[in-house]
Amino acid sequence: MTKHIITIDGPVASGKSVVGKLVATAMNYLCLDSGLFYRAAAWACLKDSISVNDSTLAEVAVLRSRFEFVVGQMRHRGSPIAAKELQSEAVAQAASKIATYSDIRRELTYRMQIAIRNDSYVVSGRDAGTVIAPNAALKVFLWADVPERAARVKAADSPLEISRYAGILRDVKERDSQDSERQHDPLKHTDDMYAIDTTRMTASDVAGEIVA
């Protein structure tokens, strides 16, 4: 069977992870969210009480870590890592920090490339089409207006408090700047990517446009 890779890049809350899963299901591909690798690396550091603020210690901890991605699931020494642990706020903050370290990015990129080498995958992230799978058969870039993306981040809370929304709006803008201006593997929309404005689209609509 011929292996095909589709990459979906985009800023925070552009819909790439949800759309990636929908596209993978529709096409009977496997799905890899690059953010999961950074969370697993952060989880490994915190599990061993390694400070992610110390780049040297964090890099050594990640290089020695034994987590792996097996058929859509992150595992450590053969056992699944609980999703709730990877989604914790502490892990999220630590993941953002270690994502700035070049050696860790290089190691995780290598692990992701190994994970997708034998099967068809939809890979979502911020450098999926530029670094992880630059030779992908199809590259997609999703984006949406900042106010819409801030509303998506806040959507889990109800009602939508204006004061809370204003803070999230600032956070989204700051995250955009960090992602696009970081020294190592910044978020890029390249000429070979098919761009979709998801501002007024559902995730199903976006997935349908990609699959069509």
CSV table of N, CA and C in Angstrom, one decimal, residues 43-211:
chain,number,residue,atom,x,y,z
A,43,TRP,N,5.7,15.9,30.4
A,43,TRP,CA,5.2,15.0,31.4
A,43,TRP,C,6.4,14.2,31.9
A,44,ALA,N,7.3,13.7,31.0
A,44,ALA,CA,8.4,12.9,31.4
A,44,ALA,C,9.3,13.7,32.4
A,45,CYS,N,9.5,15.0,32.1
A,45,CYS,CA,10.3,15.9,32.9
A,45,CYS,C,9.7,16.0,34.3
A,46,LEU,N,8.4,16.4,34.3
A,46,LEU,CA,7.7,16.6,35.6
A,46,LEU,C,7.7,15.3,36.4
A,47,LYS,N,7.5,14.2,35.8
A,47,LYS,CA,7.4,12.9,36.5
A,47,LYS,C,8.7,12.7,37.3
A,48,ASP,N,9.8,13.1,36.7
A,48,ASP,CA,11.1,12.9,37.3
A,48,ASP,C,11.6,14.1,38.1
A,49,SER,N,10.7,15.1,38.3
A,49,SER,CA,11.0,16.3,39.0
A,49,SER,C,12.1,17.1,38.4
A,50,ILE,N,12.2,17.1,37.1
A,50,ILE,CA,13.2,17.9,36.4
A,50,ILE,C,12.6,19.2,36.0
A,51,SER,N,13.3,20.3,36.4
A,51,SER,CA,12.8,21.6,36.0
A,51,SER,C,13.0,21.9,34.5
A,52,VAL,N,11.8,22.3,33.9
A,52,VAL,CA,11.9,22.6,32.5
A,52,VAL,C,12.5,23.9,32.2
A,53,ASN,N,12.8,24.7,33.3
A,53,ASN,CA,13.5,26.0,33.1
A,53,ASN,C,15.0,25.8,32.9
A,54,ASP,N,15.5,24.6,33.2
A,54,ASP,CA,16.9,24.3,33.0
A,54,ASP,C,17.0,23.6,31.7
A,55,SER,N,17.4,24.2,30.6
A,55,SER,CA,17.4,23.6,29.3
A,55,SER,C,18.3,22.3,29.2
A,56,THR,N,19.4,22.4,29.9
A,56,THR,CA,20.3,21.2,29.9
A,56,THR,C,19.7,20.0,30.5
A,57,LEU,N,19.1,20.2,31.7
A,57,LEU,CA,18.5,19.1,32.4
A,57,LEU,C,17.3,18.6,31.7
A,58,ALA,N,16.5,19.5,31.1
A,58,ALA,CA,15.3,19.1,30.4
A,58,ALA,C,15.7,18.3,29.1
A,59,GLU,N,16.7,18.7,28.4
A,59,GLU,CA,17.1,18.1,27.2
A,59,GLU,C,17.6,16.6,27.5
A,60,VAL,N,18.4,16.5,28.6
A,60,VAL,CA,18.9,15.2,29.0
A,60,VAL,C,17.7,14.3,29.4
A,61,ALA,N,16.7,14.8,30.1
A,61,ALA,CA,15.6,14.0,30.5
A,61,ALA,C,14.8,13.5,29.3
A,62,VAL,N,14.6,14.4,28.4
A,62,VAL,CA,13.8,14.0,27.2
A,62,VAL,C,14.5,13.0,26.4
A,63,LEU,N,15.8,13.2,26.2
A,63,LEU,CA,16.6,12.2,25.4
A,63,LEU,C,16.6,10.8,26.1
A,64,ARG,N,16.5,10.8,27.4
A,64,ARG,CA,16.5,9.5,28.1
A,64,ARG,C,15.1,8.9,28.3
A,65,SER,N,14.1,9.7,28.0
A,65,SER,CA,12.7,9.3,28.2
A,65,SER,C,12.4,8.1,27.3
A,66,ARG,N,11.5,7.3,27.8
A,66,ARG,CA,11.1,6.1,27.0
A,66,ARG,C,9.6,6.1,26.5
A,67,PHE,N,9.1,7.3,26.2
A,67,PHE,CA,7.8,7.3,25.7
A,67,PHE,C,7.8,7.2,24.2
A,68,GLU,N,6.7,6.6,23.7
A,68,GLU,CA,6.6,6.3,22.3
A,68,GLU,C,5.2,6.4,21.8
A,69,PHE,N,5.0,6.7,20.6
A,69,PHE,CA,3.6,6.9,20.0
A,69,PHE,C,3.3,5.6,19.2
A,70,VAL,N,2.3,4.9,19.7
A,70,VAL,CA,1.9,3.6,19.1
A,70,VAL,C,0.4,3.6,18.7
A,71,VAL,N,0.2,3.5,17.4
A,71,VAL,CA,-1.2,3.5,16.9
A,71,VAL,C,-2.1,4.5,17.5
A,72,GLY,N,-1.6,5.8,17.5
A,72,GLY,CA,-2.5,6.8,18.0
A,72,GLY,C,-2.5,7.1,19.5
A,73,GLN,N,-1.6,6.3,20.2
A,73,GLN,CA,-1.6,6.4,21.7
A,73,GLN,C,-0.2,6.6,22.2
A,74,MET,N,0.0,7.6,23.1
A,74,MET,CA,1.3,7.8,23.7
A,74,MET,C,1.5,6.8,24.9
A,75,ARG,N,2.6,6.1,24.8
A,75,ARG,CA,2.9,5.1,25.8
A,75,ARG,C,4.2,5.4,26.5
A,76,HIS,N,4.4,4.9,27.7
A,76,HIS,CA,5.7,5.0,28.4
A,76,HIS,C,6.0,3.7,29.0
A,77,ARG,N,7.2,3.2,28.5
A,77,ARG,CA,7.6,1.8,29.0
A,77,ARG,C,6.5,0.8,28.7
A,78,GLY,N,5.8,0.9,27.6
A,78,GLY,CA,4.8,-0.1,27.3
A,78,GLY,C,3.4,0.2,27.8
A,79,SER,N,3.3,1.1,28.7
A,79,SER,CA,1.9,1.4,29.3
A,79,SER,C,1.4,2.7,28.8
A,80,PRO,N,0.1,2.8,28.6
A,80,PRO,CA,-0.5,4.1,28.1
A,80,PRO,C,-0.3,5.2,29.1
A,81,ILE,N,-0.1,6.4,28.6
A,81,ILE,CA,0.0,7.6,29.5
A,81,ILE,C,-1.5,8.1,29.6
A,82,ALA,N,-2.0,8.3,30.7
A,82,ALA,CA,-3.4,8.8,30.9
A,82,ALA,C,-3.6,10.1,30.2
A,83,ALA,N,-4.6,10.2,29.4
A,83,ALA,CA,-4.9,11.5,28.7
A,83,ALA,C,-5.0,12.7,29.6
A,84,LYS,N,-5.7,12.4,30.8
A,84,LYS,CA,-5.9,13.5,31.8
A,84,LYS,C,-4.5,14.1,32.3
A,85,GLU,N,-3.5,13.2,32.3
A,85,GLU,CA,-2.2,13.7,32.8
A,85,GLU,C,-1.5,14.6,31.7
A,86,LEU,N,-1.7,14.2,30.4
A,86,LEU,CA,-1.1,14.9,29.3
A,86,LEU,C,-1.8,16.3,29.1
A,87,GLN,N,-3.1,16.3,29.5
A,87,GLN,CA,-3.9,17.5,29.3
A,87,GLN,C,-3.9,18.5,30.5
A,88,SER,N,-3.1,18.2,31.6
A,88,SER,CA,-3.1,19.0,32.7
A,88,SER,C,-2.5,20.4,32.4
A,89,GLU,N,-2.8,21.4,33.2
A,89,GLU,CA,-2.3,22.7,33.0
A,89,GLU,C,-0.8,22.8,33.2
A,90,ALA,N,-0.3,22.0,34.2
A,90,ALA,CA,1.1,22.0,34.5
A,90,ALA,C,1.9,21.4,33.3
A,91,VAL,N,1.4,20.4,32.7
A,91,VAL,CA,2.0,19.8,31.6
A,91,VAL,C,2.0,20.8,30.4
A,92,ALA,N,0.9,21.4,30.2
A,92,ALA,CA,0.7,22.4,29.1
A,92,ALA,C,1.7,23.5,29.2
A,93,GLN,N,1.9,24.1,30.4
A,93,GLN,CA,2.8,25.1,30.6
A,93,GLN,C,4.3,24.7,30.4
A,94,ALA,N,4.6,23.5,30.9
A,94,ALA,CA,5.9,22.9,30.7
A,94,ALA,C,6.2,22.6,29.2
A,95,ALA,N,5.2,22.1,28.5
A,95,ALA,CA,5.4,21.8,27.1
A,95,ALA,C,5.7,23.1,26.3
A,96,SER,N,5.0,24.2,26.6
A,96,SER,CA,5.3,25.5,26.0
A,96,SER,C,6.8,25.9,26.2
A,97,LYS,N,7.3,25.6,27.4
A,97,LYS,CA,8.7,26.0,27.7
A,97,LYS,C,9.7,25.1,26.9
A,98,ILE,N,9.5,23.8,27.0
A,98,ILE,CA,10.5,22.9,26.3
A,98,ILE,C,10.4,23.0,24.8
A,99,ALA,N,9.3,23.5,24.3
A,99,ALA,CA,9.2,23.7,22.8
A,99,ALA,C,10.1,24.7,22.3
A,100,THR,N,10.7,25.5,23.2
A,100,THR,CA,11.7,26.6,22.8
A,100,THR,C,13.1,26.1,22.7
A,101,TYR,N,13.3,24.8,23.1
A,101,TYR,CA,14.7,24.3,23.1
A,101,TYR,C,15.0,23.5,21.8
A,102,SER,N,16.0,23.9,21.1
A,102,SER,CA,16.3,23.4,19.8
A,102,SER,C,16.6,21.9,19.8
A,103,ASP,N,17.4,21.4,20.8
A,103,ASP,CA,17.7,20.0,20.9
A,103,ASP,C,16.5,19.1,21.1
A,104,ILE,N,15.6,19.6,22.0
A,104,ILE,CA,14.4,18.9,22.2
A,104,ILE,C,13.5,18.8,21.0
A,105,ARG,N,13.4,19.9,20.3
A,105,ARG,CA,12.6,20.0,19.1
A,105,ARG,C,13.2,19.0,18.0
A,106,ARG,N,14.5,19.0,17.9
A,106,ARG,CA,15.1,18.0,17.0
A,106,ARG,C,14.9,16.6,17.4
A,107,GLU,N,14.9,16.3,18.6
A,107,GLU,CA,14.7,14.9,19.1
A,107,GLU,C,13.2,14.5,18.8
A,108,LEU,N,12.3,15.4,19.2
A,108,LEU,CA,10.9,15.0,19.0
A,108,LEU,C,10.5,15.0,17.5
A,109,THR,N,11.1,15.8,16.7
A,109,THR,CA,10.8,15.8,15.3
A,109,THR,C,11.3,14.4,14.7
A,110,TYR,N,12.4,13.9,15.2
A,110,TYR,CA,12.9,12.6,14.8
A,110,TYR,C,12.0,11.5,15.2
A,111,ARG,N,11.5,11.6,16.4
A,111,ARG,CA,10.5,10.6,16.9
A,111,ARG,C,9.2,10.6,16.1
A,112,MET,N,8.8,11.8,15.7
A,112,MET,CA,7.5,11.8,14.9
A,112,MET,C,7.8,11.3,13.5
A,113,GLN,N,8.9,11.6,13.0
A,113,GLN,CA,9.2,11.1,11.6
A,113,GLN,C,9.3,9.6,11.6
A,114,ILE,N,9.8,9.0,12.7
A,114,ILE,CA,9.9,7.5,12.8
A,114,ILE,C,8.4,7.0,13.0
A,115,ALA,N,7.6,7.7,13.7
A,115,ALA,CA,6.2,7.2,14.0
A,115,ALA,C,5.4,7.1,12.7
A,116,ILE,N,5.6,8.0,11.7
A,116,ILE,CA,4.8,8.1,10.5
A,116,ILE,C,5.4,7.5,9.3
A,117,ARG,N,6.5,6.8,9.5
A,117,ARG,CA,7.3,6.4,8.3
A,117,ARG,C,6.7,5.2,7.5
A,118,ASN,N,5.8,4.4,8.2
A,118,ASN,CA,5.3,3.2,7.5
A,118,ASN,C,3.8,3.2,7.2
A,119,ASP,N,3.1,4.3,7.6
A,119,ASP,CA,1.7,4.3,7.4
A,119,ASP,C,1.2,5.7,6.9
A,120,SER,N,0.0,5.7,6.4
A,120,SER,CA,-0.6,7.0,5.9
A,120,SER,C,-1.1,7.8,7.2
A,121,TYR,N,-0.7,9.0,7.3
A,121,TYR,CA,-1.0,9.8,8.5
A,121,TYR,C,-1.5,11.2,8.1
A,122,VAL,N,-2.3,11.7,9.0
A,122,VAL,CA,-2.6,13.2,9.0
A,122,VAL,C,-1.9,13.7,10.2
A,123,VAL,N,-1.0,14.7,9.9
A,123,VAL,CA,-0.1,15.2,11.0
A,123,VAL,C,-0.5,16.7,11.2
A,124,SER,N,-0.9,17.0,12.4
A,124,SER,CA,-1.3,18.4,12.7
A,124,SER,C,-0.3,19.0,13.7
A,125,GLY,N,-0.1,20.3,13.5
A,125,GLY,CA,0.9,21.0,14.4
A,125,GLY,C,1.2,22.4,13.9
A,126,ARG,N,2.3,23.0,14.3
A,126,ARG,CA,2.7,24.3,13.9
A,126,ARG,C,3.9,24.3,12.9
A,127,ASP,N,4.5,23.1,12.8
A,127,ASP,CA,5.6,22.9,11.8
A,127,ASP,C,5.5,21.6,11.1
A,128,ALA,N,4.3,21.1,11.0
A,128,ALA,CA,4.1,19.8,10.4
A,128,ALA,C,4.5,19.7,8.9
A,129,GLY,N,4.1,20.7,8.2
A,129,GLY,CA,4.4,20.8,6.8
A,129,GLY,C,5.8,21.3,6.4
A,130,THR,N,6.4,22.0,7.4
A,130,THR,CA,7.7,22.7,7.1
A,130,THR,C,8.9,21.9,7.7
A,131,VAL,N,8.6,21.1,8.7
A,131,VAL,CA,9.7,20.4,9.4
A,131,VAL,C,9.5,18.9,9.5
A,132,ILE,N,8.3,18.5,10.1
A,132,ILE,CA,8.1,17.1,10.4
A,132,ILE,C,7.9,16.3,9.1
A,133,ALA,N,7.1,16.8,8.2
A,133,ALA,CA,6.8,16.1,6.9
A,133,ALA,C,6.9,17.1,5.7
A,134,PRO,N,8.0,17.6,5.4
A,134,PRO,CA,8.1,18.6,4.3
A,134,PRO,C,7.8,18.1,2.9
A,135,ASN,N,7.8,16.8,2.8
A,135,ASN,CA,7.4,16.2,1.5
A,135,ASN,C,6.0,15.6,1.4
A,136,ALA,N,5.2,16.1,2.3
A,136,ALA,CA,3.8,15.6,2.4
A,136,ALA,C,3.1,15.7,1.1
A,137,ALA,N,2.2,14.8,0.8
A,137,ALA,CA,1.4,14.8,-0.5
A,137,ALA,C,0.5,16.0,-0.5
A,138,LEU,N,-0.1,16.4,0.6
A,138,LEU,CA,-0.9,17.6,0.7
A,138,LEU,C,-0.6,18.3,2.0
A,139,LYS,N,-0.4,19.7,1.9
A,139,LYS,CA,-0.2,20.5,3.0
A,139,LYS,C,-1.3,21.5,3.1
A,140,VAL,N,-1.9,21.6,4.3
A,140,VAL,CA,-3.0,22.5,4.6
A,140,VAL,C,-2.6,23.5,5.7
A,141,PHE,N,-3.0,24.8,5.5
A,141,PHE,CA,-2.8,25.8,6.6
A,141,PHE,C,-4.1,26.3,7.0
A,142,LEU,N,-4.5,26.2,8.2
A,142,LEU,CA,-5.8,26.7,8.7
A,142,LEU,C,-5.5,28.0,9.5
A,143,TRP,N,-6.4,28.9,9.4
A,143,TRP,CA,-6.4,30.1,10.2
A,143,TRP,C,-7.8,30.6,10.4
A,144,ALA,N,-7.9,31.6,11.4
A,144,ALA,CA,-9.2,32.2,11.7
A,144,ALA,C,-8.9,33.5,12.3
A,145,ASP,N,-9.9,34.4,12.3
A,145,ASP,CA,-9.7,35.7,13.0
A,145,ASP,C,-9.4,35.5,14.4
A,146,VAL,N,-8.6,36.4,15.0
A,146,VAL,CA,-8.2,36.3,16.4
A,146,VAL,C,-9.4,36.3,17.3
A,147,PRO,N,-10.4,37.2,17.2
A,147,PRO,CA,-11.5,37.1,18.1
A,147,PRO,C,-12.3,35.8,18.1
A,148,GLU,N,-12.4,35.2,16.9
A,148,GLU,CA,-13.0,33.9,16.8
A,148,GLU,C,-12.2,32.8,17.5
A,149,ARG,N,-10.9,32.9,17.3
A,149,ARG,CA,-10.1,31.8,18.0
A,149,ARG,C,-10.1,32.0,19.5
A,150,ALA,N,-10.1,33.2,19.9
A,150,ALA,CA,-10.2,33.5,21.4
A,150,ALA,C,-11.5,32.9,21.9
A,151,ALA,N,-12.6,33.1,21.2
A,151,ALA,CA,-13.9,32.6,21.6
A,151,ALA,C,-13.9,31.1,21.6
A,152,ARG,N,-13.2,30.5,20.7
A,152,ARG,CA,-13.1,29.0,20.7
A,152,ARG,C,-12.4,28.5,22.0
A,153,VAL,N,-11.3,29.2,22.3
A,153,VAL,CA,-10.6,28.8,23.5
A,153,VAL,C,-11.5,28.9,24.8
A,154,LYS,N,-12.3,30.0,24.8
A,154,LYS,CA,-13.1,30.2,25.9
A,154,LYS,C,-14.4,29.4,25.9
A,155,ALA,N,-14.7,28.8,24.8
A,155,ALA,CA,-16.0,28.1,24.6
A,155,ALA,C,-16.4,27.1,25.7
A,156,ALA,N,-15.3,26.5,26.3
A,156,ALA,CA,-15.6,25.4,27.3
A,156,ALA,C,-16.2,26.0,28.5
A,157,ASP,N,-16.1,27.3,28.8
A,157,ASP,CA,-16.7,28.0,29.9
A,157,ASP,C,-18.0,28.7,29.5
A,158,SER,N,-18.9,28.6,30.4
A,158,SER,CA,-20.2,29.3,30.1
A,158,SER,C,-20.7,29.9,31.4
A,159,PRO,N,-21.2,31.1,31.3
A,159,PRO,CA,-21.3,32.0,30.1
A,159,PRO,C,-20.0,32.6,29.7
A,160,LEU,N,-19.9,33.2,28.6
A,160,LEU,CA,-18.7,33.9,28.1
A,160,LEU,C,-18.5,35.2,28.8
A,161,GLU,N,-17.7,35.2,29.8
A,161,GLU,CA,-17.5,36.5,30.6
A,161,GLU,C,-16.6,37.4,29.8
A,162,ILE,N,-17.0,38.6,29.7
A,162,ILE,CA,-16.2,39.6,28.9
A,162,ILE,C,-14.8,39.8,29.4
A,163,SER,N,-14.7,39.9,30.8
A,163,SER,CA,-13.3,40.1,31.3
A,163,SER,C,-12.4,38.9,31.0
A,164,ARG,N,-12.9,37.7,31.2
A,164,ARG,CA,-12.2,36.5,30.9
A,164,ARG,C,-11.8,36.4,29.4
A,165,TYR,N,-12.8,36.8,28.5
A,165,TYR,CA,-12.5,36.8,27.1
A,165,TYR,C,-11.4,37.7,26.7
A,166,ALA,N,-11.4,38.9,27.3
A,166,ALA,CA,-10.4,39.9,27.0
A,166,ALA,C,-9.0,39.4,27.3
A,167,GLY,N,-8.9,38.6,28.4
A,167,GLY,CA,-7.6,38.1,28.8
A,167,GLY,C,-7.2,37.0,27.8
A,168,ILE,N,-8.1,36.2,27.4
A,168,ILE,CA,-7.8,35.1,26.4
A,168,ILE,C,-7.4,35.7,25.1
A,169,LEU,N,-8.1,36.8,24.7
A,169,LEU,CA,-7.8,37.5,23.5
A,169,LEU,C,-6.3,37.9,23.4
A,170,ARG,N,-5.9,38.5,24.6
A,170,ARG,CA,-4.5,38.9,24.7
A,170,ARG,C,-3.5,37.7,24.6
A,171,ASP,N,-3.9,36.6,25.3
A,171,ASP,CA,-3.1,35.4,25.3
A,171,ASP,C,-2.9,34.8,23.9
A,172,VAL,N,-4.0,34.8,23.1
A,172,VAL,CA,-4.0,34.3,21.7
A,172,VAL,C,-3.1,35.2,20.9
A,173,LYS,N,-3.1,36.5,21.0
A,173,LYS,CA,-2.3,37.4,20.2
A,173,LYS,C,-0.8,37.1,20.6
A,174,GLU,N,-0.5,37.0,21.9
A,174,GLU,CA,0.8,36.7,22.4
A,174,GLU,C,1.3,35.4,21.8
A,175,ARG,N,0.5,34.4,21.9
A,175,ARG,CA,0.9,33.0,21.4
A,175,ARG,C,1.2,33.1,19.9
A,176,ASP,N,0.4,33.8,19.1
A,176,ASP,CA,0.6,34.0,17.7
A,176,ASP,C,2.0,34.6,17.5
A,177,SER,N,2.4,35.6,18.2
A,177,SER,CA,3.7,36.2,18.1
A,177,SER,C,4.8,35.3,18.4
A,178,GLN,N,4.6,34.5,19.5
A,178,GLN,CA,5.6,33.5,19.9
A,178,GLN,C,5.8,32.5,18.9
A,179,ASP,N,4.7,32.0,18.3
A,179,ASP,CA,4.8,30.9,17.4
A,179,ASP,C,5.5,31.3,16.1
A,180,SER,N,5.1,32.5,15.6
A,180,SER,CA,5.7,32.9,14.3
A,180,SER,C,7.0,33.6,14.4
A,181,GLU,N,7.4,34.0,15.6
A,181,GLU,CA,8.7,34.7,15.7
A,181,GLU,C,9.8,33.9,16.5
A,182,ARG,N,9.4,32.7,16.9
A,182,ARG,CA,10.4,31.9,17.7
A,182,ARG,C,11.6,31.5,16.7
A,183,GLN,N,12.8,31.3,17.4
A,183,GLN,CA,14.0,31.1,16.6
A,183,GLN,C,14.0,29.7,15.9
A,184,HIS,N,13.4,28.7,16.6
A,184,HIS,CA,13.5,27.4,16.0
A,184,HIS,C,12.1,26.9,15.5
A,185,ASP,N,12.1,26.5,14.2
A,185,ASP,CA,10.9,26.0,13.6
A,185,ASP,C,9.6,26.8,13.8
A,186,PRO,N,9.7,28.1,13.4
A,186,PRO,CA,8.5,29.0,13.6
A,186,PRO,C,7.3,28.5,12.8
A,187,LEU,N,6.1,29.0,13.2
A,187,LEU,CA,4.9,28.7,12.4
A,187,LEU,C,5.0,29.5,11.1
A,188,LYS,N,4.8,28.8,9.9
A,188,LYS,CA,4.9,29.5,8.6
A,188,LYS,C,3.8,29.0,7.7
A,189,HIS,N,3.3,29.9,6.9
A,189,HIS,CA,2.4,29.6,5.8
A,189,HIS,C,3.2,29.7,4.6
A,190,THR,N,3.5,28.5,4.0
A,190,THR,CA,4.4,28.5,2.8
A,190,THR,C,3.5,28.4,1.5
A,191,ASP,N,4.1,28.7,0.4
A,191,ASP,CA,3.4,28.8,-0.9
A,191,ASP,C,2.8,27.4,-1.3
A,192,ASP,N,3.3,26.3,-0.8
A,192,ASP,CA,2.8,25.0,-1.2
A,192,ASP,C,1.7,24.5,-0.3
A,193,MET,N,1.2,25.4,0.6
A,193,MET,CA,0.1,25.0,1.5
A,193,MET,C,-1.2,25.5,1.0
A,194,TYR,N,-2.3,24.7,1.1
A,194,TYR,CA,-3.6,25.1,0.8
A,194,TYR,C,-4.2,25.7,2.0
A,195,ALA,N,-4.5,27.0,1.9
A,195,ALA,CA,-5.0,27.8,3.0
A,195,ALA,C,-6.5,27.8,3.1
A,196,ILE,N,-7.0,27.7,4.3
A,196,ILE,CA,-8.5,27.7,4.6
A,196,ILE,C,-8.7,28.6,5.8
A,197,ASP,N,-9.6,29.6,5.5
A,197,ASP,CA,-10.1,30.5,6.6
A,197,ASP,C,-11.2,29.8,7.3
A,198,THR,N,-11.0,29.4,8.6
A,198,THR,CA,-12.0,28.6,9.3
A,198,THR,C,-12.9,29.5,10.2
A,199,THR,N,-12.8,30.8,10.0
A,199,THR,CA,-13.6,31.7,10.9
A,199,THR,C,-15.1,31.4,11.0
A,200,ARG,N,-15.7,31.2,9.9
A,200,ARG,CA,-17.1,30.9,9.8
A,200,ARG,C,-17.5,29.5,9.4
A,201,MET,N,-16.6,28.6,9.6
A,201,MET,CA,-16.8,27.2,9.2
A,201,MET,C,-16.7,26.3,10.4
A,202,THR,N,-17.5,25.2,10.3
A,202,THR,CA,-17.4,24.2,11.3
A,202,THR,C,-16.3,23.2,11.0
A,203,ALA,N,-15.8,22.5,12.0
A,203,ALA,CA,-14.7,21.6,11.8
A,203,ALA,C,-15.1,20.5,10.7
A,204,SER,N,-16.3,20.1,10.7
A,204,SER,CA,-16.8,19.2,9.6
A,204,SER,C,-16.7,19.8,8.3
A,205,ASP,N,-17.1,21.0,8.2
A,205,ASP,CA,-17.0,21.7,6.8
A,205,ASP,C,-15.6,21.8,6.4
A,206,VAL,N,-14.7,22.1,7.3
A,206,VAL,CA,-13.3,22.3,6.9
A,206,VAL,C,-12.7,20.9,6.5
A,207,ALA,N,-13.0,19.9,7.2
A,207,ALA,CA,-12.5,18.5,6.9
A,207,ALA,C,-13.1,18.1,5.5
A,208,GLY,N,-14.4,18.4,5.3
A,208,GLY,CA,-15.0,18.1,4.0
A,208,GLY,C,-14.3,18.7,2.9
A,209,GLU,N,-13.8,20.0,3.0
A,209,GLU,CA,-13.1,20.7,1.9
A,209,GLU,C,-11.8,20.0,1.7
A,210,ILE,N,-11.1,19.6,2.7
A,210,ILE,CA,-9.8,19.0,2.6
A,210,ILE,C,-10.0,17.6,1.9
A,211,VAL,N,-10.9,16.8,2.3
A,211,VAL,CA,-11.1,15.5,1.7
A,211,VAL,C,-11.6,15.5,0.3
